[in-house]
Short mmCIF file of C-alpha atoms in Angstrom, two decimals:
data_model
loop_
_atom_site.label_atom_id
_atom_site.label_comp_id
_atom_site.label_asym_id
_atom_site.label_seq_id
_atom_site.Cartn_x
_atom_site.Cartn_y
_atom_site.Cartn_z
CA MET A 1 -41.95 -11.32 49.61
CA THR A 2 -44.38 -8.41 50.05
CA PRO A 3 -48.03 -9.08 49.02
CA PRO A 4 -49.35 -7.03 46.08
CA GLY A 5 -50.61 -3.57 47.07
CA GLU A 6 -48.57 -3.34 50.27
CA THR A 7 -45.66 -0.99 50.79
CA PRO A 8 -42.53 -2.73 51.99
CA PRO A 9 -41.44 -1.68 55.47
CA THR A 10 -38.56 0.77 55.66
CA THR A 11 -35.63 0.35 58.01
CA PRO A 12 -35.01 3.46 60.10
CA PRO A 13 -31.50 4.91 59.64
CA THR A 14 -28.95 4.04 62.25
CA THR A 15 -27.98 7.00 64.46
CA THR A 16 -24.78 7.45 66.43
CA ALA A 17 -24.89 8.87 69.89
CA PRO A 18 -23.01 12.17 70.13
CA ASP A 19 -19.57 12.09 71.72
CA VAL A 20 -20.11 13.49 75.18
CA THR A 21 -16.63 12.74 76.49
CA PRO A 22 -15.66 15.81 78.52
CA PRO A 23 -12.53 17.62 77.28
CA ALA A 24 -9.31 16.77 79.06
CA THR A 25 -8.22 19.33 81.57
CA THR A 26 -4.72 20.07 82.75
CA ALA A 27 -4.12 20.29 86.43
CA PRO A 28 -2.77 23.69 87.43
CA ASP A 29 0.95 23.89 88.16
CA VAL A 30 1.16 23.95 91.90
CA THR A 31 4.93 23.63 92.11
CA PRO A 32 5.99 26.11 94.77
CA PRO A 33 8.55 28.72 93.70
CA ALA A 34 12.15 28.03 94.62
CA THR A 35 13.12 29.67 97.84
CA THR A 36 16.37 30.15 99.64
CA ALA A 37 16.64 28.31 102.90
CA PRO A 38 16.36 30.58 105.94
CA GLY A 39 19.70 31.87 107.12
CA VAL A 40 21.43 31.14 103.78
CA THR A 41 22.73 34.19 101.87
CA PRO A 42 22.41 33.83 98.08
CA PRO A 43 25.77 33.96 96.25
CA THR A 44 26.88 37.33 94.92
CA PRO A 45 28.89 37.85 91.72
CA SER A 46 32.61 37.87 92.41
CA ALA A 47 34.75 40.86 91.55
CA PRO A 48 36.70 40.74 88.27
CA THR A 49 39.98 38.90 88.59
CA LEU A 50 42.92 40.99 87.46
CA THR A 51 46.22 39.65 86.20
CA LYS A 52 48.49 38.99 89.14
CA LEU A 53 51.67 41.02 88.88
CA ASP A 54 55.00 39.52 89.89
CA PRO A 55 56.93 42.17 91.85
CA GLU A 56 60.20 40.51 90.86
CA ALA A 57 59.42 41.05 87.18
CA ILE A 58 58.56 44.75 87.53
CA PRO A 59 61.39 47.19 86.73
CA GLU A 60 62.20 49.71 89.44
CA SER A 61 61.06 52.54 87.17
CA CYS A 62 57.56 51.02 87.06
CA ALA A 63 57.27 49.93 90.72
CA SER A 64 55.00 52.76 91.86
CA LEU A 65 52.60 52.12 88.98
CA ALA A 66 52.56 48.41 89.78
CA LYS A 67 51.55 49.19 93.35
CA ALA A 68 48.69 51.41 92.17
CA ALA A 69 47.66 48.69 89.71
CA ASP A 70 46.62 46.53 92.67
CA ALA A 71 44.27 49.15 94.13
CA THR A 72 41.00 47.87 95.58
CA SER A 73 39.03 50.24 93.33
CA ILE A 74 38.67 48.50 89.96
CA ASN A 75 38.61 51.78 88.03
CA ARG A 76 41.72 53.05 89.78
CA ALA A 77 43.49 49.74 89.25
CA LEU A 78 42.66 49.63 85.54
CA SER A 79 43.76 53.24 85.05
CA ALA A 80 47.08 52.45 86.70
CA ARG A 81 47.46 49.33 84.58
CA ILE A 82 47.18 51.37 81.39
CA SER A 83 50.10 53.51 82.56
CA LEU A 84 51.97 50.46 83.82
CA ALA A 85 51.60 48.75 80.43
CA GLY A 86 53.30 51.66 78.71
CA CYS A 87 56.05 51.78 81.32
CA LEU A 88 56.76 48.05 81.00
CA ALA A 89 56.91 48.27 77.21
CA ASP A 90 59.38 51.16 77.32
CA ALA A 91 61.57 49.37 79.85
CA GLY A 92 61.55 46.12 77.90
CA LEU A 93 62.34 47.74 74.57
CA LYS A 94 65.41 49.46 76.03
CA THR A 95 67.00 46.06 76.55
CA LEU A 96 66.78 45.07 72.88
CA VAL A 97 69.24 45.55 70.05
CA LEU A 98 67.05 45.55 66.97
CA CYS A 99 67.65 44.69 63.35
CA ASP A 100 65.34 44.45 60.34
CA CYS A 101 64.72 40.76 60.93
CA ALA A 102 62.09 38.33 62.18
CA GLN A 103 64.06 37.68 65.36
CA SER A 104 63.67 41.30 66.47
CA VAL A 105 59.93 41.18 65.79
CA GLN A 106 59.67 38.08 67.99
CA GLU A 107 61.74 39.69 70.75
CA ILE A 108 59.51 42.76 70.72
CA ASP A 109 56.41 40.57 70.92
CA THR A 110 57.91 38.85 73.95
CA VAL A 111 58.87 41.96 75.93
CA THR A 112 55.53 43.68 75.23
CA GLU A 113 53.31 40.67 75.89
CA LEU A 114 52.37 41.68 79.45
CA SER A 115 51.70 45.23 78.30
CA ARG A 116 49.21 44.01 75.72
CA VAL A 117 47.55 41.78 78.32
CA LEU A 118 47.12 44.76 80.66
CA PHE A 119 45.67 46.90 77.87
CA ASP A 120 43.19 44.16 76.96
CA GLU A 121 42.23 43.81 80.61
CA ALA A 122 41.38 47.50 80.83
CA ILE A 123 39.40 47.28 77.60
CA SER A 124 37.34 44.27 78.69
CA LEU A 125 36.69 45.32 82.30
CA GLY A 126 36.70 49.11 82.20
CA ASP A 127 33.97 51.65 81.56
CA ALA A 128 33.74 53.57 78.28
CA THR A 129 36.31 56.16 79.34
CA THR A 130 38.80 53.49 80.38
CA GLN A 131 38.21 51.57 77.16
CA ILE A 132 38.95 54.62 75.05
CA LEU A 133 42.16 55.45 76.90
CA ALA A 134 43.34 51.83 76.83
CA ARG A 135 42.61 51.41 73.12
CA ARG A 136 44.47 54.62 72.31
CA ALA A 137 47.50 53.50 74.35
CA LYS A 138 47.52 50.02 72.81
CA GLY A 139 47.06 51.32 69.29
CA ASP A 140 49.88 53.82 69.75
CA LEU A 141 52.17 51.13 71.14
CA LEU A 142 51.59 48.85 68.15
CA SER A 143 51.96 51.69 65.64
CA ASN A 144 55.15 52.91 67.27
CA LEU A 145 56.61 49.40 67.29
CA ALA A 146 56.14 49.21 63.53
CA THR A 147 57.71 52.64 63.03
CA ARG A 148 60.63 51.67 65.24
CA MET A 149 61.28 48.52 63.25
CA VAL A 150 61.11 50.31 59.89
CA ALA A 151 63.87 52.60 61.15
CA THR A 152 66.17 49.58 61.53
CA VAL A 153 66.45 49.18 57.76
CA PRO A 154 69.78 50.73 56.78
CA PRO A 155 69.72 53.35 54.03
CA PRO A 156 71.10 52.51 50.59
CA ARG A 157 74.89 52.47 50.67
CA ASP A 158 74.93 54.66 47.57
CA ALA A 159 72.66 55.97 44.83
CA SER A 160 73.16 53.02 42.51
CA PRO A 161 70.06 51.18 41.27
CA GLU A 162 71.35 47.98 42.88
CA ALA A 163 71.72 49.57 46.31
CA ILE A 164 68.30 51.19 46.13
CA ALA A 165 66.71 47.92 44.98
CA LEU A 166 68.32 46.07 47.90
CA HIS A 167 67.03 48.66 50.36
CA ASP A 168 63.51 48.50 48.95
CA SER A 169 63.57 44.71 49.06
CA ARG A 170 64.49 44.74 52.75
CA VAL A 171 61.70 47.22 53.46
CA ASP A 172 59.17 45.01 51.67
CA ILE A 173 60.25 41.90 53.58
CA LEU A 174 60.06 43.73 56.90
CA SER A 175 56.68 45.28 56.06
CA ALA A 176 55.14 41.82 55.79
CA LEU A 177 56.38 41.03 59.30
CA LEU A 178 54.98 44.28 60.70
CA GLN A 179 51.54 44.00 59.12
CA PRO A 180 49.93 42.18 62.11
CA TRP A 181 50.89 45.06 64.41
CA GLN A 182 49.61 47.65 61.97
CA LEU A 183 46.31 45.86 61.44
CA ALA A 184 45.84 45.36 65.18
CA ALA A 185 46.53 49.06 65.80
CA ARG A 186 43.95 50.01 63.21
CA VAL A 187 41.36 47.81 64.91
CA GLU A 188 42.02 49.55 68.23
CA TYR A 189 41.55 53.00 66.69
CA GLU A 190 38.37 51.95 64.91
CA GLU A 191 36.87 50.43 68.06
CA LEU A 192 37.87 53.53 70.03
CA ASP A 193 36.00 55.68 67.52
CA LYS A 194 32.90 53.48 67.79
CA THR A 195 32.92 53.74 71.58
CA ALA A 196 33.32 57.52 71.41
CA ARG A 197 30.42 57.88 68.97
CA ALA A 198 28.24 55.70 71.21
CA ASN A 199 29.07 57.89 74.22
CA PRO A 200 29.04 61.51 72.97
CA GLN A 201 28.82 62.82 76.54
CA LEU A 202 32.45 61.78 77.04
CA ALA A 203 33.62 64.52 74.67
CA LYS A 204 33.70 66.84 77.69
CA ASN A 205 36.53 64.76 79.15
CA PRO A 206 39.82 66.32 77.91
CA ALA A 207 41.70 63.01 77.98
CA VAL A 208 38.98 61.27 76.00
CA ALA A 209 38.75 64.13 73.49
CA ALA A 210 42.51 64.02 72.94
CA ALA A 211 42.46 60.24 72.48
CA VAL A 212 39.65 60.46 69.93
CA ARG A 213 41.41 63.17 67.92
CA ALA A 214 44.70 61.28 67.92
CA SER A 215 43.10 57.99 66.88
CA ARG A 216 41.20 59.63 64.03
CA ASP A 217 44.41 61.27 62.83
CA ARG A 218 46.11 57.86 62.85
CA LEU A 219 43.24 56.31 60.92
CA ALA A 220 43.32 59.09 58.34
CA ALA A 221 47.07 58.61 57.92
CA THR A 222 46.76 54.85 57.38
CA GLN A 223 43.97 55.37 54.87
CA GLY A 224 46.17 57.77 52.96
CA VAL A 225 48.98 55.22 52.84
CA ALA A 226 46.58 52.49 51.70
CA LYS A 227 45.41 54.61 48.75
CA ARG A 228 48.93 55.17 47.42
#
């Protein structure tokens, strides 16, 4: 108890010492850069691997193109493979007896399989010029296959409504089978056009200019058919 007239003592406030912990520091990264051991040559990217051609499966009419298709120069080899693909397709199609049926579509797919592989190889590995020429050749092949198959539908036996209806029915059935070729051809022409627009300097190349014109004509024709 505090006597009368005296001021009670006051307790000084408690103070907290400031935090003087030094900030954490990160040791510098002293990992030495990776080096190649002396005398060891770093690996170099390997050359593109092209489809191996079986000489026994190449028709005599395409033999010279097949030989050029194995040239050491990748551009020369791909150029020859575009020509070889067309030659192989022509040779294979000559062996077929076609009808307006699914079996003929399957047979055509089989005999032109290697041709389509060679075209795709030129498209994926070639420069812009090679891509344009390969896409034009592949698109033309697919378009021509569809046209060839449409021609297998026999005409109406007479002018009767029944004969005409039968003919139209066969055309419709066949058209459904040919649609994958037609769509794939359109894709090739569209991609060709994109490549040409991205490389306007190639317009001076006569082969490229001809391919671009032809593909645009094909595209215009298919658009006209689609609008009917």
